[in-house]
Coordinates of C-alpha atoms and ligand atoms in Angstrom, one line a residue:
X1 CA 3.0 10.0 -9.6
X2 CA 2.5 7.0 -11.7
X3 CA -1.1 5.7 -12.6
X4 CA -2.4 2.2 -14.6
X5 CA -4.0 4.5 -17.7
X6 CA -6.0 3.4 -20.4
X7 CA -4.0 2.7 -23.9
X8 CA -7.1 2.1 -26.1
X9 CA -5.2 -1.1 -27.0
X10 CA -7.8 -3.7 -26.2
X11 CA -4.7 -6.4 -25.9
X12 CA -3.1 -4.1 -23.5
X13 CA -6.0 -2.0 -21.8
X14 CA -3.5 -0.1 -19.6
X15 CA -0.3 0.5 -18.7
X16 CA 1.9 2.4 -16.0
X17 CA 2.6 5.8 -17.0
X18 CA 3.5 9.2 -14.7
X19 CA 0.0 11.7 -14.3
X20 CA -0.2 14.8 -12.4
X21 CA -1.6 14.3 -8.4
X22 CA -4.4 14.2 -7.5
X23 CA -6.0 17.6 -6.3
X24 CA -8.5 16.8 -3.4
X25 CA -12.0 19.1 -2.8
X26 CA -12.1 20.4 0.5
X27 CA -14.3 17.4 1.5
X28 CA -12.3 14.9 0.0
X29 CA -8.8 13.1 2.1
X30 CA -5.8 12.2 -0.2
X31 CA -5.3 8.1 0.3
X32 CA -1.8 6.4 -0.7
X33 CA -3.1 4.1 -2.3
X34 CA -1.9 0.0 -1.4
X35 CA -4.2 -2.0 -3.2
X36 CA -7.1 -1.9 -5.5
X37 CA -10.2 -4.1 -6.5
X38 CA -10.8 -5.1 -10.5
X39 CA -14.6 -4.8 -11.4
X40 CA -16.6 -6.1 -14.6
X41 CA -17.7 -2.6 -15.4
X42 CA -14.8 -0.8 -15.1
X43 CA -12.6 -3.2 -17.1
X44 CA -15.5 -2.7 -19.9
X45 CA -15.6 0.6 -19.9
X46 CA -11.5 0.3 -20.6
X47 CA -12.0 -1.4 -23.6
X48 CA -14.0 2.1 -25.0
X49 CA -12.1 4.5 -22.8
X50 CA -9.9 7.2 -24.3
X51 CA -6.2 6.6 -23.8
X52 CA -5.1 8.2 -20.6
X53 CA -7.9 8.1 -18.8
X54 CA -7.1 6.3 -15.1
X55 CA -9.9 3.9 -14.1
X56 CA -10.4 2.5 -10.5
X57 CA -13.5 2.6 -8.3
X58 CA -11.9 0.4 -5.0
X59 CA -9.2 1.5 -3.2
X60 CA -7.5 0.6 0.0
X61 CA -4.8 2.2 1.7
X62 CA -4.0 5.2 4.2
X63 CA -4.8 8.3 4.2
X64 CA -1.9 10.7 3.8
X65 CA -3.9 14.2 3.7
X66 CA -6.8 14.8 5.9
X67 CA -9.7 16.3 4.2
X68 CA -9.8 20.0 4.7
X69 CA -12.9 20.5 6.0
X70 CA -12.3 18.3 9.0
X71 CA -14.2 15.6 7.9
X72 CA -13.3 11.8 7.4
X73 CA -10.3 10.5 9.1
X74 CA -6.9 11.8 10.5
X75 CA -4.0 11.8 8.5
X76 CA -2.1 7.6 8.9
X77 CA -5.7 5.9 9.0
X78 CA -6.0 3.2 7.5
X79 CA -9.1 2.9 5.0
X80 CA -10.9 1.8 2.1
X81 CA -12.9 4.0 0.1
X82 CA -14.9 4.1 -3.5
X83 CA -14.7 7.0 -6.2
X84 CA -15.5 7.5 -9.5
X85 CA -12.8 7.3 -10.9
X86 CA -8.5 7.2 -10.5
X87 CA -7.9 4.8 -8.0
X88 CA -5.4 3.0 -9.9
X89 CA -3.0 5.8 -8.8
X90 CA -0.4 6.1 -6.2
X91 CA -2.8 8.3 -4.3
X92 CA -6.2 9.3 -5.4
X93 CA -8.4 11.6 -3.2
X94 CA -11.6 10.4 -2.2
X95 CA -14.9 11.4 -0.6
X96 CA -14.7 11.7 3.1
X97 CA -18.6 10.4 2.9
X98 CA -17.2 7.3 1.2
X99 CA -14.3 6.4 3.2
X100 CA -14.8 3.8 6.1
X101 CA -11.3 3.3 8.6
X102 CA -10.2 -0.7 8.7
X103 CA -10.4 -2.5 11.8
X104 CA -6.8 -3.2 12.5
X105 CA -6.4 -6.9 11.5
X106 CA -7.6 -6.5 8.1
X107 CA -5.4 -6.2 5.5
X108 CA -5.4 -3.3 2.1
X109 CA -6.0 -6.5 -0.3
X110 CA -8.6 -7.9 1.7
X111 CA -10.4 -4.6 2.3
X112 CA -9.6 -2.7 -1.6
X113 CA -12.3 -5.7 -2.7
X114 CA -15.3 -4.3 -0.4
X115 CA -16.1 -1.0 -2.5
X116 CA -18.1 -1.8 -5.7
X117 CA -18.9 -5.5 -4.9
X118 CA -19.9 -5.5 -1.2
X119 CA -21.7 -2.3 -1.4
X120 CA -23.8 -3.3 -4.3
X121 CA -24.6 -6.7 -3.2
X122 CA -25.5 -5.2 0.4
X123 CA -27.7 -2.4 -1.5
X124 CA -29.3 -4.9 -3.6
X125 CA -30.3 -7.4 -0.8
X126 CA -31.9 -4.3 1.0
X127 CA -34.0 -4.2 -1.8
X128 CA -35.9 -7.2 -0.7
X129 CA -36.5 -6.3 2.8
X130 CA -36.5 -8.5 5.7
X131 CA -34.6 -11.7 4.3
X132 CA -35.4 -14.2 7.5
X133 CA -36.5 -17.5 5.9
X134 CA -37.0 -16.0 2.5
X135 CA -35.8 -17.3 -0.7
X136 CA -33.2 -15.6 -2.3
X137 CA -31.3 -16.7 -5.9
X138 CA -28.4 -14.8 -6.9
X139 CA -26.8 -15.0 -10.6
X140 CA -24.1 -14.4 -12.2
X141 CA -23.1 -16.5 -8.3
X142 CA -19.5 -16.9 -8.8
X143 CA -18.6 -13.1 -9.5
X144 CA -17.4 -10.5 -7.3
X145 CA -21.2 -9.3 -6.4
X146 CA -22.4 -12.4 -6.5
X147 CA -20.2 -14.2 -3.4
X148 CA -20.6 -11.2 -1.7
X149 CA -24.3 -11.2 -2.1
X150 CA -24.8 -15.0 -1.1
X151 CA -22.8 -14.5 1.9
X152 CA -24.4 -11.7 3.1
X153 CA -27.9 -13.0 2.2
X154 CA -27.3 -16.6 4.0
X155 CA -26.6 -14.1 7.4
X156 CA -29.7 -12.4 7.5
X157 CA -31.4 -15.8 7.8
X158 CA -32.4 -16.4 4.3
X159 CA -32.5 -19.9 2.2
X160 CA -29.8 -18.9 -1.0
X161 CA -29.4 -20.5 -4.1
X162 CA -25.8 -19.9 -6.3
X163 CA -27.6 -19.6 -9.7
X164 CA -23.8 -20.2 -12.0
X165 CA -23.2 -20.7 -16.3
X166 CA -22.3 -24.7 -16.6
X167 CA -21.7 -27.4 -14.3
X168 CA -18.3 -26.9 -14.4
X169 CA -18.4 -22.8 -13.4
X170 CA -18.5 -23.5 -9.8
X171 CA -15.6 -22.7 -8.8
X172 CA -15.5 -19.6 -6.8
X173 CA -18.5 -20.2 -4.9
X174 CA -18.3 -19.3 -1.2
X175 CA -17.9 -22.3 1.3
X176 CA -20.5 -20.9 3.3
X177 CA -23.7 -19.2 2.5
X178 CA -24.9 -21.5 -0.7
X179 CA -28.3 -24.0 -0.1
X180 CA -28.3 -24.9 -3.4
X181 CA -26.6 -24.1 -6.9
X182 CA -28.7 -23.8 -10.0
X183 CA -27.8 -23.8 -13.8
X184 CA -29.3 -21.2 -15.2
X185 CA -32.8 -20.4 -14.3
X186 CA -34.9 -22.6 -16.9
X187 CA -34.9 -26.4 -14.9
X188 CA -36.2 -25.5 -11.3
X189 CA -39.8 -25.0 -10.6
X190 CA -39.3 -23.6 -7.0
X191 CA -40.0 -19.5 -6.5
X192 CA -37.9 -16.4 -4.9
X193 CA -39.1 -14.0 -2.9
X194 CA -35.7 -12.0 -4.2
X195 CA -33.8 -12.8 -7.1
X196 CA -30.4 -10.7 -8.1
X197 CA -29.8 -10.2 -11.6
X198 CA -26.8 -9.3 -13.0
X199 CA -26.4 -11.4 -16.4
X200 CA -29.2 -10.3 -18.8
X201 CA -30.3 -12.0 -21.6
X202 CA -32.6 -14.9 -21.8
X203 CA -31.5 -15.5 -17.9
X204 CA -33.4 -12.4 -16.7
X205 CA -36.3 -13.4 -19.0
X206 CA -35.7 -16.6 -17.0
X207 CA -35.7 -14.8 -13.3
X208 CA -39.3 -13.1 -14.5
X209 CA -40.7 -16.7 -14.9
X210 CA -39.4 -17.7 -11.3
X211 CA -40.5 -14.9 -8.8
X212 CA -43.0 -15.6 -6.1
X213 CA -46.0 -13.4 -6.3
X214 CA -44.7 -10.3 -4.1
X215 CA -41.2 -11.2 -4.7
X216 CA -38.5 -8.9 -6.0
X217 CA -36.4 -9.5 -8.9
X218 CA -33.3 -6.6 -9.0
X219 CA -31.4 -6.4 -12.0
X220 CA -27.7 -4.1 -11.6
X221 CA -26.4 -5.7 -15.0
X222 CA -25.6 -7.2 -17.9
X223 CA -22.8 -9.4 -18.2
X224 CA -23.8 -11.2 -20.7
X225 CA -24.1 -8.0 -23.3
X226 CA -27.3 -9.5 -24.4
X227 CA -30.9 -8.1 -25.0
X228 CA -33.7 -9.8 -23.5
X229 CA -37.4 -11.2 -24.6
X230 CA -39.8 -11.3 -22.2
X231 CA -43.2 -13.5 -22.1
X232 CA -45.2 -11.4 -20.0
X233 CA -48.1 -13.8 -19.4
X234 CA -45.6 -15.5 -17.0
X235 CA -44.9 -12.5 -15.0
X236 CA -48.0 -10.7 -14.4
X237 CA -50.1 -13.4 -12.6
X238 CA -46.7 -13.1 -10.1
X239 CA -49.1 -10.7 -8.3
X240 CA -47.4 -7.6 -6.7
X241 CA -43.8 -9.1 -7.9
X242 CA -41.9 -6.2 -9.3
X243 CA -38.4 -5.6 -11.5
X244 CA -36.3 -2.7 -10.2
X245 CA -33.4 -1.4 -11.4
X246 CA -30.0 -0.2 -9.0
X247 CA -27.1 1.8 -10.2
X248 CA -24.4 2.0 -7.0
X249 CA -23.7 5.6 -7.5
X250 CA -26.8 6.9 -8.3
X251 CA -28.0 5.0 -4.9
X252 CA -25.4 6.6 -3.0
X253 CA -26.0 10.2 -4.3
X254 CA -29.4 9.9 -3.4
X255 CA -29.3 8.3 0.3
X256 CA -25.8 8.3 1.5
X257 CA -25.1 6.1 3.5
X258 CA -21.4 4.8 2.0
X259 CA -19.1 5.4 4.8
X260 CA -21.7 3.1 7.1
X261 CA -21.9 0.8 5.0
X262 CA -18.2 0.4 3.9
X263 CA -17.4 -0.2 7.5
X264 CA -20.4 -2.8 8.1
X265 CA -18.8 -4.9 5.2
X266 CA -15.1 -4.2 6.4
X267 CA -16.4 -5.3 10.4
X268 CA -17.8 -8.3 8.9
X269 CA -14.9 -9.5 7.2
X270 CA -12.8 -8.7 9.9
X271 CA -14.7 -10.9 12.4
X272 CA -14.7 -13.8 9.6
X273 CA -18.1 -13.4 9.0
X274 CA -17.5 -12.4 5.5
X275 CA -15.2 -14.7 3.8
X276 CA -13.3 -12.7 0.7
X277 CA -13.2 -14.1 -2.2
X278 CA -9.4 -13.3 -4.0
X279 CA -8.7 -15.5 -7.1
X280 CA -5.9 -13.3 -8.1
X281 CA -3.5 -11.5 -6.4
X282 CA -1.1 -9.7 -8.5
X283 CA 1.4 -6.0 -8.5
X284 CA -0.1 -3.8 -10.5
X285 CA 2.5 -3.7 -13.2
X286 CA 0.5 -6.6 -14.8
X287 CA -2.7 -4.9 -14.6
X288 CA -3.1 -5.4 -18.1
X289 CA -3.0 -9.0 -18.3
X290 CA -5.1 -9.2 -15.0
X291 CA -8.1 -7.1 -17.0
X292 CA -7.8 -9.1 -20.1
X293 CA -8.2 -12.1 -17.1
X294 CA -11.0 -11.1 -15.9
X295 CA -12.8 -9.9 -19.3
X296 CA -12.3 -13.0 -20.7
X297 CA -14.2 -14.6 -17.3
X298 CA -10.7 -16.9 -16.1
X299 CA -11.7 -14.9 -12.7
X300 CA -14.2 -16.6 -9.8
X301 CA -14.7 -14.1 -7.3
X302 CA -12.4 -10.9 -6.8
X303 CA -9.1 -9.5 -8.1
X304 CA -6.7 -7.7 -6.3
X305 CA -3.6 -5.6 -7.5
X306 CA -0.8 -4.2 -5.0
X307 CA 0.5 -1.1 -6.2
X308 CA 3.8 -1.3 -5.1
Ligands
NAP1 N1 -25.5 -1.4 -11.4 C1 -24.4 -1.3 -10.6 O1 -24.2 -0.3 -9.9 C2 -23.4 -2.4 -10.7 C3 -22.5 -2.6 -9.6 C4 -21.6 -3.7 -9.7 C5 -21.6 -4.5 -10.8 N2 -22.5 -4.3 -11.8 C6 -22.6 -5.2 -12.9 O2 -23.0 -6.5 -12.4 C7 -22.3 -7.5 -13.1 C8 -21.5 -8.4 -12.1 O3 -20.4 -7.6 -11.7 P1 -19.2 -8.3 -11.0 O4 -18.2 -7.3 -10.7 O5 -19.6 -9.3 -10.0 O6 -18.7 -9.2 -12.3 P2 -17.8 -10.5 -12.4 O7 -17.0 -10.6 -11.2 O8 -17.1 -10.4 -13.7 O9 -18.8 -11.7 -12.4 C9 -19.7 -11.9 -13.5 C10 -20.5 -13.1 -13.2 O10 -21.5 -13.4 -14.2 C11 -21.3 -14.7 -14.7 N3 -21.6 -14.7 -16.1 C12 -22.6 -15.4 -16.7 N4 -22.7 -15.2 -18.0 C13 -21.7 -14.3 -18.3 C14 -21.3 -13.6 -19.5 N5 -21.9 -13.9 -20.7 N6 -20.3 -12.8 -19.4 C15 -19.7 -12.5 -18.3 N7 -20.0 -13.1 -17.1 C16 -21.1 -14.0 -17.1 C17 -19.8 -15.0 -14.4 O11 -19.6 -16.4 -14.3 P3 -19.1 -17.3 -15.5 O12 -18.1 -16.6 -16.2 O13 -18.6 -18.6 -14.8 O14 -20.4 -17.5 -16.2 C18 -19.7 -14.4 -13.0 O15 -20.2 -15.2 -12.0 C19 -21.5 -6.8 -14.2 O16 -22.2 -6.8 -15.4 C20 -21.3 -5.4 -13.6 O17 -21.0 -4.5 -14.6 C21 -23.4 -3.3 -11.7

């Protein structure tokens, strides 16, 4: 089957090139795979990857084996599903406990962006608790997490502000679920009671200067690559305000939990709840120039690739 696999060319990350099938656990169901989700992470970890590796964490698309255990779904469901790694394959297998089925209206491309993004923002936000009437910023707003995270936030009743780069690095922000947009974190004097960090640097030192006492700030990465000094004498008189750190996988290894939440997010944007946020739609052939796209941050919300 063919397979996007790493080059170790950072000009040309990957390229389409024939690897052997996939060869499922007995818990696992082999998925054709139609479309697949580009995320920040995985597109860095290209950039040090050895050549033939096959990256992929999202995928969408119908399941062609059944699991062999009898979990999961029947053989012609349609689903999306996360794994480690190798879902920018013509079939991958994939977790029966990480496979949700797709209510019928809703499409591979919409669905293949729910995995990584709409998992972690949902995780993250759960972080905080009950969300009705609270404050909640997110950064890094105009990213795949990020939409998905405002979105989600401004339906559990909370007041959300789009923390965003520049003035002009708007674009990409949901129509709905944004109060307010912030640059950076430095001007505003208001607190959160939940703040979702995802750019680093100076901007997290930022978030610790801005939670409410009893407030929440979750950090899940580091876009930005940079390290980040702290003056503590503004956090601590936050009383009871806390940093804590969340890794997807690690979350789901140790509470589960992925199938349910993979068709929450997928019932949600099936009933429009949940707008999705596709800047670029593209057949997997140019997967290269797509990652280079979105390293290079000429990407507001989520890209797709059809594997055709
Ligand atoms: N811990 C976990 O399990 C987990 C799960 C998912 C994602 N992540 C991490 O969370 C971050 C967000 O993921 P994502 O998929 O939403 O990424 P993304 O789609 O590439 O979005 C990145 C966001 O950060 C903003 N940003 C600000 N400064 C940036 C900088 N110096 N470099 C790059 N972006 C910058 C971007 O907007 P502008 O370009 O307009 O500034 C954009 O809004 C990534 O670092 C990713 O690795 C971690």
């Amino acid at each position: 089957m063919r397979a996007l696999v790493a080059t170790a060319d950072t000009a040309t990350p990957v390229a389409l090139l024939t690897v052997p099938e996939p060869r499922p656990r007995a818990d696992e169901a082999r998925v054709a795979v139609e479309a697949v989700s580009l995320n920040r992470g995985e597109c860095r970890r290209l950039l040090s990857a050895d050549s033939g590796w096959v990256p992929g964490w999202d995928v969408a698309g119908v399941v062609v084996d059944a699991a062999a255990d009898g979990s999961g779904p029947p053989e012609g469901s349609r689903v999306v599903g996360l794994v480690d790694q190798g879902a920018w394959a013509e079939r991958v297998a994939v977790r029966t406990d990480r496979l949700a089925v797709l209510p019928d209206g809703l499409s591979a491309v919409a669905a293949a962006t729910l995995p990584v993004a709409g998992l972690t923002a949902l995780l993250c936000l759960a972080r905080g608790g009950q969300l009705l009437g609270k404050r909640v910023a997110v950064t890094g707003a105009t990213g795949g997490v990020g939409v998905f995270a405002l979105q989600l936030a401004a339906l559990t009743g909370a007041h959300t502000t789009a923390v965003v780069s520049g003035p002009d690095r708007t674009t990409g922000l949901p129509e709905q679920g944004v109060d307010e947009v912030e640059v950076g974190l430095d001007h505003g004097d208001g607190r959160f009671d939940l703040i979702l960090e995802s750019v680093g640097g100076p901007l997290l030192a930022a978030a610790l200067t801005r939670i409410a006492p009893g407030g929440r700030i979750v950090t899940y990465g580091n876009s930005s690559g940079q390290p980040t000094t702290i003056d503590i004498a503004a956090f601590y008189p936050r009383h009871d305000a806390a940093l804590t750190a969340f890794r997807l996988f690690e979350d789901l290894d140790a509470h589960g939990g992925g199938s349910r939440h993979l068709d929450t997010l997928a019932t949600l944007l099936d009933a429009g709840l949940l707008d999705v946020p596709i800047d670029v739609e593209r057949p997997w052939g140019e997967g290269a120039k797509v990652v280079r796209a979105l390293l290079d941050r000429r990407v507001a919300g989520k890209a797709v690739l059809t594997v055709t």
